[in-house]
Coordinates of N, CA and C in Angstrom, one line a residue:
X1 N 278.4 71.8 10.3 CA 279.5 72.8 10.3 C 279.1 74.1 10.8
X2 N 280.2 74.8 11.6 CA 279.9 76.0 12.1 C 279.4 76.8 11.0
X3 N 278.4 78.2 10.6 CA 278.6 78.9 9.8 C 279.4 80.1 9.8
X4 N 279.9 80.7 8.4 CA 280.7 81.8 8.7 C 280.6 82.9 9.6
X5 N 279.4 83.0 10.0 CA 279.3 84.4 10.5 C 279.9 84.2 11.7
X6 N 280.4 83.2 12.6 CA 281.3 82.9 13.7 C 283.0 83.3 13.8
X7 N 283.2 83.3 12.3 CA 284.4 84.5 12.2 C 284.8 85.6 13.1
X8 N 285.3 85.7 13.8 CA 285.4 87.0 15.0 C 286.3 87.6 14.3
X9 N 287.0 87.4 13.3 CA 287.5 89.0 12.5 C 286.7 89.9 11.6
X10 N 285.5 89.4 11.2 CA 284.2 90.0 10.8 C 283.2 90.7 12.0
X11 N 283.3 91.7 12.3 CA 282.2 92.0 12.9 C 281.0 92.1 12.6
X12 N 280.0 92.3 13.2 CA 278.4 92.1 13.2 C 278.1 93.7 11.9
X13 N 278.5 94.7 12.3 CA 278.1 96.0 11.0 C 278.7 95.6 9.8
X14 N 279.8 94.7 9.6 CA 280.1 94.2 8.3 C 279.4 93.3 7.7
X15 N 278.9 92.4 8.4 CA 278.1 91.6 7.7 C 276.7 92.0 7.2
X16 N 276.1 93.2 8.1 CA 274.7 93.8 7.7 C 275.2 94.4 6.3
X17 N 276.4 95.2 6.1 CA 276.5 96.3 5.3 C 276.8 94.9 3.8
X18 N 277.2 93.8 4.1 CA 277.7 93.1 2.9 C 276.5 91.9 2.4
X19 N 275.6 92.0 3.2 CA 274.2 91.0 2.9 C 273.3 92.3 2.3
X20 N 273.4 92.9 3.0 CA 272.4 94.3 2.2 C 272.9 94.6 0.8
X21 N 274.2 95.0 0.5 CA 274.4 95.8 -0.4 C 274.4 93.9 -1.4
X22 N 274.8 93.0 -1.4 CA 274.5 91.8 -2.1 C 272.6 91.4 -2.4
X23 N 271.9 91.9 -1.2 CA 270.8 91.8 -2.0 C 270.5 92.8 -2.6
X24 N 270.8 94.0 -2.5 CA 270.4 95.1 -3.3 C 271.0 94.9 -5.0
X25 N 271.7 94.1 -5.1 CA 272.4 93.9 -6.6 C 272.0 92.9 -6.9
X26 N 271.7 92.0 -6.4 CA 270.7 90.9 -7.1 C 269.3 91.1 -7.6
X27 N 268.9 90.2 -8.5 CA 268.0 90.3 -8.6 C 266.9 89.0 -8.7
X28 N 265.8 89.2 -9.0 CA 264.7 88.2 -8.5 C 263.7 88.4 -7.2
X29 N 263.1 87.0 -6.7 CA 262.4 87.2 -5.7 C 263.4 87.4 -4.2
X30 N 263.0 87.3 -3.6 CA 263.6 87.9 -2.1 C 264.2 86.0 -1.4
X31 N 263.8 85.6 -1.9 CA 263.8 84.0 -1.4 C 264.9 83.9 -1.7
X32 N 265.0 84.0 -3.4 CA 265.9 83.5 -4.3 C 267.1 84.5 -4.2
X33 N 267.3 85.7 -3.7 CA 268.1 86.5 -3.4 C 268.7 85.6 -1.8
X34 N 268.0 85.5 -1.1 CA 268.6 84.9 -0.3 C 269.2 84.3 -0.2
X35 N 268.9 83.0 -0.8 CA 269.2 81.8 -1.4 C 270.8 82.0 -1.9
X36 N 270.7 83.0 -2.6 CA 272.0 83.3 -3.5 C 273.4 84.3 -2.1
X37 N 272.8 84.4 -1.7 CA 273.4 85.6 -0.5 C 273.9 84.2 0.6
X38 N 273.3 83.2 0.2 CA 273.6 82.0 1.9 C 274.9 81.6 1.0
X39 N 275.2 81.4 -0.1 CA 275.5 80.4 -1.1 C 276.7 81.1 -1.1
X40 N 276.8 82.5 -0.8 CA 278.5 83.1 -1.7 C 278.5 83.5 0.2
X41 N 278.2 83.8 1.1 CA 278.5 84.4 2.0 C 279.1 82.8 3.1
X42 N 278.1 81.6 3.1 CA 278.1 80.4 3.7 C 277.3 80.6 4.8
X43 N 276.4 81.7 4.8 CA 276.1 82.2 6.3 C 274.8 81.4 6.0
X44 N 274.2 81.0 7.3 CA 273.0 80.2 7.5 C 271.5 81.1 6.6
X45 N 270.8 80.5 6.3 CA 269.2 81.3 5.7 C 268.8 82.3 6.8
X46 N 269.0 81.8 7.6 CA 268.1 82.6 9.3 C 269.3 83.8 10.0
X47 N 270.8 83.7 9.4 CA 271.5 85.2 9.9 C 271.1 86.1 8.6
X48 N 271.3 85.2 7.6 CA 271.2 86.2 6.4 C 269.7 87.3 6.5
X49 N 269.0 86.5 6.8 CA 267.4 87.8 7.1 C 267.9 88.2 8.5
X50 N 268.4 87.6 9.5 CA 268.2 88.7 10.6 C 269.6 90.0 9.6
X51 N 270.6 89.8 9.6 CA 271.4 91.1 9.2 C 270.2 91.7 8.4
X52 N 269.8 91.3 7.3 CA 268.6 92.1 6.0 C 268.3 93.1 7.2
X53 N 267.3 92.6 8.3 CA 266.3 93.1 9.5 C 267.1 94.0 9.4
X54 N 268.3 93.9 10.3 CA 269.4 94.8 11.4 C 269.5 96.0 9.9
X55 N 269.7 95.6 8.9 CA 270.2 96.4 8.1 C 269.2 97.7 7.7
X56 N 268.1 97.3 7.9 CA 266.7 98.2 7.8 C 266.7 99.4 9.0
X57 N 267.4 99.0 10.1 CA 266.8 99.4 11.3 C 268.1 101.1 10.9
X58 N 267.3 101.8 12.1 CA 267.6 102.9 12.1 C 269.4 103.2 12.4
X59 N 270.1 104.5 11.8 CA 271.3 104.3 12.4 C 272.3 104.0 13.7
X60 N 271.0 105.0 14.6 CA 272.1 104.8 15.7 C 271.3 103.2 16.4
X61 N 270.5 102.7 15.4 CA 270.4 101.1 16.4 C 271.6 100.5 16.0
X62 N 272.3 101.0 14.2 CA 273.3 100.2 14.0 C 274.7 100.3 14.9
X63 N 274.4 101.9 15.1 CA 275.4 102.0 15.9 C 276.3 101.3 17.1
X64 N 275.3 101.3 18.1 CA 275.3 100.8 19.4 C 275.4 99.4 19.4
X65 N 275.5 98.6 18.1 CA 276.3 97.2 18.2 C 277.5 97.2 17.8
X66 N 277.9 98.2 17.9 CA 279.4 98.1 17.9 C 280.1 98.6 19.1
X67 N 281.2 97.9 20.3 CA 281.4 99.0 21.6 C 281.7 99.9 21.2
X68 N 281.5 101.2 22.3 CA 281.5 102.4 22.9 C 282.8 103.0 22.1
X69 N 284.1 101.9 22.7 CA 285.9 102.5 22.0 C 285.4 102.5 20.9
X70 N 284.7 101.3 20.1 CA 285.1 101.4 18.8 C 284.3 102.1 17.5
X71 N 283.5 103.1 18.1 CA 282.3 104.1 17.5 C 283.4 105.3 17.2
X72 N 283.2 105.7 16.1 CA 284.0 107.2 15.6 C 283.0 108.0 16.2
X73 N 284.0 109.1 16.1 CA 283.6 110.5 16.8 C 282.4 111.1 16.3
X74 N 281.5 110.9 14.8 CA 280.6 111.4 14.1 C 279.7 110.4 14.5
X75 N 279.9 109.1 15.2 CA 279.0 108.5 16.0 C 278.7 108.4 16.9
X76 N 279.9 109.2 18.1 CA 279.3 109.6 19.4 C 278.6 110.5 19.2
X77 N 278.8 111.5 18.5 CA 278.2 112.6 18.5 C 277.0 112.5 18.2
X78 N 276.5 111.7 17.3 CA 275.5 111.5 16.5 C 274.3 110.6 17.8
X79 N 275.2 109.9 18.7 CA 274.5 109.5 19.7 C 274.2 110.4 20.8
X80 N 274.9 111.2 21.7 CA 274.7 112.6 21.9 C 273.7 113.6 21.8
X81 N 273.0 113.5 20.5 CA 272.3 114.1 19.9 C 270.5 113.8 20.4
X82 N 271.1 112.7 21.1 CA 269.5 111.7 21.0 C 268.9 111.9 22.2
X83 N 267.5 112.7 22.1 CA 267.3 112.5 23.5 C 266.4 111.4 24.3
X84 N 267.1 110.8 24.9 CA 266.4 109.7 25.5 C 265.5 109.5 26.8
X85 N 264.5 109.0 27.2 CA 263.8 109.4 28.3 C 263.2 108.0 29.1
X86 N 263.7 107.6 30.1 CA 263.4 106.5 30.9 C 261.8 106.5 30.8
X87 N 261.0 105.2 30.6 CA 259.9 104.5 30.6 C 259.0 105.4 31.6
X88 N 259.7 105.0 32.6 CA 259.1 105.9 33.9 C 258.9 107.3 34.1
X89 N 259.8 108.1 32.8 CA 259.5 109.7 33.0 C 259.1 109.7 31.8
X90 N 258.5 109.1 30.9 CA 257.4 109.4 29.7 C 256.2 110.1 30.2
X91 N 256.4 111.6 29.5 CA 255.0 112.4 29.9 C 253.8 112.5 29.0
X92 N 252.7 112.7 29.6 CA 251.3 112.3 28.9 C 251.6 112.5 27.2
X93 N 250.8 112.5 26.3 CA 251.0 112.4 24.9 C 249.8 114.3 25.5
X94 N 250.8 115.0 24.0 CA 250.3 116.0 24.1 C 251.1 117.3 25.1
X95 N 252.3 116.6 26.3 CA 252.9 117.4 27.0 C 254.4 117.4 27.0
X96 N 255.5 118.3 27.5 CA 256.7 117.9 26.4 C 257.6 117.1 27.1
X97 N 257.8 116.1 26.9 CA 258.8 114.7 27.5 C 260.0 115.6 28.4
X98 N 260.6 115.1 29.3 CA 261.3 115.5 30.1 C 262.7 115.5 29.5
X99 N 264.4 116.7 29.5 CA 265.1 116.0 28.8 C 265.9 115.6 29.5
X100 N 267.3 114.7 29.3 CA 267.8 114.1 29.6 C 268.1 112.8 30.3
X101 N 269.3 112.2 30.6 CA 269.0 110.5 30.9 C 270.1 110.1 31.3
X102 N 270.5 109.1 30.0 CA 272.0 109.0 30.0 C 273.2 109.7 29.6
X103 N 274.1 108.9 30.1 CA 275.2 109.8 29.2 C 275.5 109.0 27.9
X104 N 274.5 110.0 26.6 CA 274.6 109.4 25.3 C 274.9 108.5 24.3
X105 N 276.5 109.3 24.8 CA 277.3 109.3 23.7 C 278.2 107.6 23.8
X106 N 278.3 107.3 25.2 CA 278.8 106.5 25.8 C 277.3 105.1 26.1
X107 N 276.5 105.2 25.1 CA 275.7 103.7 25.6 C 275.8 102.6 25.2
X108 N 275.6 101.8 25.9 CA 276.1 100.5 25.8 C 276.1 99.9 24.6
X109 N 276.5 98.7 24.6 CA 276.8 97.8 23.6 C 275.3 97.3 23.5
X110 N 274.6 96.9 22.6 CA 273.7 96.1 22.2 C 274.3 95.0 21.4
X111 N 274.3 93.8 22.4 CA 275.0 92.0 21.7 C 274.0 91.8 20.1
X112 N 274.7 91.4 19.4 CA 274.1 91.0 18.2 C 273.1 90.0 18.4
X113 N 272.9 88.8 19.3 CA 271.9 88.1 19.5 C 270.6 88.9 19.9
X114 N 270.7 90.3 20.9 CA 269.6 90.8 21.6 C 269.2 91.3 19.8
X115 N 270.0 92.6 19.2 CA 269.7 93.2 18.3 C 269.2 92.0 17.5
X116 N 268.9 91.0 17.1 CA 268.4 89.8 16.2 C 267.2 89.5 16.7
X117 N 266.7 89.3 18.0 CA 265.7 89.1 18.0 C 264.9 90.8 17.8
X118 N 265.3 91.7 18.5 CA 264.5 92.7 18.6 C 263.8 93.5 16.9
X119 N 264.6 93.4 15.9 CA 264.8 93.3 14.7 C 263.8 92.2 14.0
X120 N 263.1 91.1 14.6 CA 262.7 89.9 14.0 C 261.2 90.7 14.3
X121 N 260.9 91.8 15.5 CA 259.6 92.0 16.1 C 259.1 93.2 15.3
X122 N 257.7 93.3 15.0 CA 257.0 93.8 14.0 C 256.7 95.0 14.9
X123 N 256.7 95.4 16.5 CA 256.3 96.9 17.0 C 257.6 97.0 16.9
X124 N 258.6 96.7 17.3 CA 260.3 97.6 18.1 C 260.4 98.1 16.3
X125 N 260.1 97.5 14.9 CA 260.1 97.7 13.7 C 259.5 99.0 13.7
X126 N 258.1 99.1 13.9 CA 257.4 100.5 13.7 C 257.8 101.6 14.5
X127 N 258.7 101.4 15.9 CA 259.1 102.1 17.0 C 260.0 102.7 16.2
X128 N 261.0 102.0 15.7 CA 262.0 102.9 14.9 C 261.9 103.5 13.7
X129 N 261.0 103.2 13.1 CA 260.5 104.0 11.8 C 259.9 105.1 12.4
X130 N 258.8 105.4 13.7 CA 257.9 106.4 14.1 C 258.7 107.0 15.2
X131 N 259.0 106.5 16.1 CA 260.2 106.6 17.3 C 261.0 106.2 17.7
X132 N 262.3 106.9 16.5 CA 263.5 106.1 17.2 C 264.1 106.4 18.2
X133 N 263.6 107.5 19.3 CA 264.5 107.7 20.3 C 263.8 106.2 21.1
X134 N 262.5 105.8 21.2 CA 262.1 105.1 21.9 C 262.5 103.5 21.7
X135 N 262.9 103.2 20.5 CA 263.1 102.1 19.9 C 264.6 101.8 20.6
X136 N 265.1 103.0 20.5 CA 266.8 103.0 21.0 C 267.0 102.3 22.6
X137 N 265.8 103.2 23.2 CA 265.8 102.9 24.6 C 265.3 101.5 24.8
X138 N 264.1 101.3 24.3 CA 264.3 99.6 24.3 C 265.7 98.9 24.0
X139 N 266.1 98.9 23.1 CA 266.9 98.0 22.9 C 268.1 98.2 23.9
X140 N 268.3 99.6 24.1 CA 269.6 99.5 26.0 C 268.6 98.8 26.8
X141 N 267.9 98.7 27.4 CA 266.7 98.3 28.3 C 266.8 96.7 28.2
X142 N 266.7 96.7 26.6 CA 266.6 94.8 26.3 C 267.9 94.3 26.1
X143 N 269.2 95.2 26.1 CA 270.7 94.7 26.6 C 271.1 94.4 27.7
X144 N 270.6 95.6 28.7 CA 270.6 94.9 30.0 C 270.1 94.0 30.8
X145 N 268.8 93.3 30.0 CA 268.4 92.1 30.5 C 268.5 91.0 30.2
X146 N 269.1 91.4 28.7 CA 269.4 89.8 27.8 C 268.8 89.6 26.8
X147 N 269.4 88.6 26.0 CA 268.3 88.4 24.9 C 267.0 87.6 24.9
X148 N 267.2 86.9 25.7 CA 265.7 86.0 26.4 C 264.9 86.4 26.9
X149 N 265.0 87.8 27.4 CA 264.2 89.0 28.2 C 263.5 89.8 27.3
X150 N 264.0 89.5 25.9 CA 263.4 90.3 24.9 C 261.7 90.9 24.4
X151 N 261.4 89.6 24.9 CA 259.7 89.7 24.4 C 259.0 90.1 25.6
X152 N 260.0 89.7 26.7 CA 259.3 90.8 27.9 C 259.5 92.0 27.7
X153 N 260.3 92.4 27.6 CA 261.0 94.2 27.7 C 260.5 94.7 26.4
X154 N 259.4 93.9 24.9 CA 258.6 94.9 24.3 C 257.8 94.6 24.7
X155 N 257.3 93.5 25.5 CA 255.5 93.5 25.8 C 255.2 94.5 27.3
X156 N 256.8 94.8 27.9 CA 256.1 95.7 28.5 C 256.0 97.3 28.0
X157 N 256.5 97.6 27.1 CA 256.8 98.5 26.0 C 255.4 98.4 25.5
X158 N 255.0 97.4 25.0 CA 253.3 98.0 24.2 C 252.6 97.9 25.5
X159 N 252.8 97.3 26.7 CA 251.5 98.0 27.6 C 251.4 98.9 27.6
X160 N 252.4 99.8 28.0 CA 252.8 101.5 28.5 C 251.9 102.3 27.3
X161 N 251.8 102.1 26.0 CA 251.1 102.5 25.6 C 249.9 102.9 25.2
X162 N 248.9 101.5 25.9 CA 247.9 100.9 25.7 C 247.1 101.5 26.6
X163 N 247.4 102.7 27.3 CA 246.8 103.2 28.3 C 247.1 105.1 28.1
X164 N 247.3 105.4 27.1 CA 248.0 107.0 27.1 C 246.7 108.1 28.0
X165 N 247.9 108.5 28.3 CA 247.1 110.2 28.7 C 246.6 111.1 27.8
X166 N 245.7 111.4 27.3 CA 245.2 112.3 26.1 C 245.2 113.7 27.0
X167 N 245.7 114.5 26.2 CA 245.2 116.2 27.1 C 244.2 117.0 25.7
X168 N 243.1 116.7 25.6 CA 242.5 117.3 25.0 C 241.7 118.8 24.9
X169 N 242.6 120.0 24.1 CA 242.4 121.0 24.4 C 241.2 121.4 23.2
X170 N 240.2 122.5 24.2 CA 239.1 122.6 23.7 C 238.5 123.7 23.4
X171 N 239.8 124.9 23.3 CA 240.2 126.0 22.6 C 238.9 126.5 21.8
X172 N 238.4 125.7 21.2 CA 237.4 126.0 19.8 C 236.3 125.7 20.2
X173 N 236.0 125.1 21.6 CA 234.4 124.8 21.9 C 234.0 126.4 22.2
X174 N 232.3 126.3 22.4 CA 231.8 127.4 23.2 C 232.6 127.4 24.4
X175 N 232.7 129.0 25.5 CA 233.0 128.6 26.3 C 234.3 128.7 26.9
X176 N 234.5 129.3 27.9 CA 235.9 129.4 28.4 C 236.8 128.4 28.2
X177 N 238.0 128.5 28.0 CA 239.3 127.0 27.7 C 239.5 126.0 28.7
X178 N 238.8 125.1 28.4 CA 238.5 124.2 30.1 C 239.7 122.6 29.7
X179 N 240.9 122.6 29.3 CA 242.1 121.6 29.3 C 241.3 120.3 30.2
X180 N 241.0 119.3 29.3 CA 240.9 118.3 30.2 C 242.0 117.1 29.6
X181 N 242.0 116.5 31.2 CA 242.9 115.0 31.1 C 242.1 113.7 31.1
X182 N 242.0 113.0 29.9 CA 241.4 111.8 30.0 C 242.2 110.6 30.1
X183 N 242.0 109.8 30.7 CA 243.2 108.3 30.9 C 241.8 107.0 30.0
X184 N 242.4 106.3 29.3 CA 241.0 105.5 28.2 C 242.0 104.2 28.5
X185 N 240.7 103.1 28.7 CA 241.7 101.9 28.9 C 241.9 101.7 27.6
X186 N 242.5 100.0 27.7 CA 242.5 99.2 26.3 C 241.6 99.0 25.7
X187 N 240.5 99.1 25.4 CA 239.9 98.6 24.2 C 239.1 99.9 23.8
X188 N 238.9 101.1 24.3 CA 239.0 102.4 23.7 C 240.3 103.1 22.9
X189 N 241.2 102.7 24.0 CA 242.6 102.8 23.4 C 242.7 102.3 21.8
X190 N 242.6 101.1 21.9 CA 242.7 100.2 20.7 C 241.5 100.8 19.5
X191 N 240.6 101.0 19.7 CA 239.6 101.6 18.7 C 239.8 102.9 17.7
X192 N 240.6 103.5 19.2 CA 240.9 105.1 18.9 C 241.9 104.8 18.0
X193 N 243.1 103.8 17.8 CA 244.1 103.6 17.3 C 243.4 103.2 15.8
X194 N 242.7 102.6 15.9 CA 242.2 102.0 14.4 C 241.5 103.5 13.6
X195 N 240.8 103.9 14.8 CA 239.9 105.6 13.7 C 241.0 106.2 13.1
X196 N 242.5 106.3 14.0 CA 243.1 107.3 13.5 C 243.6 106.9 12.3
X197 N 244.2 105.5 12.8 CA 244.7 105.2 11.1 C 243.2 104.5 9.9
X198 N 242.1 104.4 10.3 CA 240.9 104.8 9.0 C 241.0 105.5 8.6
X199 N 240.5 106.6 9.2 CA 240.4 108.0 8.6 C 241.5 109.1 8.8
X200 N 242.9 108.6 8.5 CA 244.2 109.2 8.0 C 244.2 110.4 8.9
X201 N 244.0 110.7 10.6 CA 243.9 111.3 11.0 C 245.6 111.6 11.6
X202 N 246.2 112.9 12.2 CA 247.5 113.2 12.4 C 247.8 112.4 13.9
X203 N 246.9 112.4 14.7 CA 246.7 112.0 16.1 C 245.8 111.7 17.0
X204 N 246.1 111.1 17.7 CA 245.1 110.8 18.6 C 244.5 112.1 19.8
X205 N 244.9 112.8 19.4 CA 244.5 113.8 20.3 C 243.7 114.9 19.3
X206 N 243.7 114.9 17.9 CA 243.3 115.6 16.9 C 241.7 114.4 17.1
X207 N 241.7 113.2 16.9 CA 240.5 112.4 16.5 C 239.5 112.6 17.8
X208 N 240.1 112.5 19.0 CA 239.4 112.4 20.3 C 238.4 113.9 20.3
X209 N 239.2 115.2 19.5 CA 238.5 116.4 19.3 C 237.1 116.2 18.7
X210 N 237.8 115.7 17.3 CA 236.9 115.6 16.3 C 235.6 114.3 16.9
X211 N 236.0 113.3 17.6 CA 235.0 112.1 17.8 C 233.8 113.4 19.2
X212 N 234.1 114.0 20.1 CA 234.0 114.7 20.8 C 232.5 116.0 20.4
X213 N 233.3 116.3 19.6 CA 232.9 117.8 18.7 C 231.9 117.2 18.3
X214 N 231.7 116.4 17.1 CA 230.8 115.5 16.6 C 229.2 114.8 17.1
X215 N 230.0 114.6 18.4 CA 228.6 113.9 19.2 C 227.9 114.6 19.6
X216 N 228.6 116.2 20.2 CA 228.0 117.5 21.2 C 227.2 118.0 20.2
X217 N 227.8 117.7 18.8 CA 226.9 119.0 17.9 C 225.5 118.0 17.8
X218 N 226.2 116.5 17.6 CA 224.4 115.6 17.3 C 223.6 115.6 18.1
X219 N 224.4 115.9 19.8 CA 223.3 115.9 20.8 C 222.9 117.2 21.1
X220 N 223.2 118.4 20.2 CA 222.4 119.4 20.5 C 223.1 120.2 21.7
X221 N 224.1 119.8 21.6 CA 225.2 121.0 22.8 C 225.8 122.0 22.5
X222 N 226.0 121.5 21.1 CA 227.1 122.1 20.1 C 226.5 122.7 18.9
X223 N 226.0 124.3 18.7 CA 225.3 124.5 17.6 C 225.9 124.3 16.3

């Protein structure tokens, strides 16, 4: 049998808003909450966690699954507000992003299938908890190519990262202010990623100081 959620007089934000607020009132394990959410709703095990997902995700991701006509005015606006920056004009970490893009207020539809998988993935998850303007732009990015494009359009999303520009300013060394630009592949990349979150550091541009400072002073450069 078809499951409910094929109803086309239910839209896709009603069903996040009615699985969420049903698990939030149950109680028990998360299984068993589910369990109980497939049972009164008829919706399959596997929509019921993706809506949960969707329901987690940031506002204006919820937004943008609903079209453009049918977003109120405190949600254009609220989309408006975002500044978004094409892949390609992302500026080094440490310098200030370029503004503007699209026109906001007016972006596209994100299909409930794309938003389901993108919502199932554990980076586009941290993207929108850390960076939701970036998380946003993925998912227009992964609308326009489809939902099957999905795991391409974040894996090329975590390459771009896997290579940042560090501008390490060195303000505090001996010595006139000498700004340098370092480019670190992947597996410095990746290390540096692990120090910062060890040792609860704010940035990667704060740790590269500190990793920096540290060696000059042990090799005797640095009194």
């Amino acid at each position: 049998a078809t499951e409910n959620r094929q109803r086309k007089d239910i839209p896709v934000s009603t069903w996040i808003k009615l699985t969420t607020k049903l698990f939030n009132k149950l109680t028990g394990t998360k299984a068993k909450r589910i369990k109980k959410i497939v049972e009164i709703t008829l919706l399959s095990d596997a929509s019921v966690r993706d809506y949960l997902n969707m329901g987690r995700l940031s506002l204006p991701l919820r937004i943008v699954l609903k079209e453009p006509a049918k977003r109120s005015k405190s949600e254009k606006e609220l989309l408006a507000k975002i500044p978004l920056v094409d892949s390609e004009e992302k500026a080094p970490i440490g310098e200030k992003t370029p503004e503007k893009l699209i026109r906001r207020d007016a972006l596209p539809l994100v299909p409930e299938g794309t938003m389901r998988v993108l919502a199932r993935d554990d980076a586009f998850r941290k993207w929108d908890r850390k960076e939701p303007e970036r998380a946003l732009r993925v998912a227009i990015e992964a609308a326009g190519r489809g939902q099957h494009h999905v795991p391409e359009v974040i894996g090329a999303e975590r390459g771009r990262e896997k290579k940042p520009v560090v501008r390490v300013p060195v303000a505090e060394f001996k010595g006139p202010p000498a700004p340098l630009r370092v480019q670190f592949g992947r597996p410095i990349t990746e290390a540096l990623e692990k120090y910062v979150k060890d040792k609860d550091i704010i940035s990667p541009e704060i740790a590269v100081k500190i990793i920096v400072r540290d060696f000059l002073t042990k090799e005797g450069y640095l009194g």
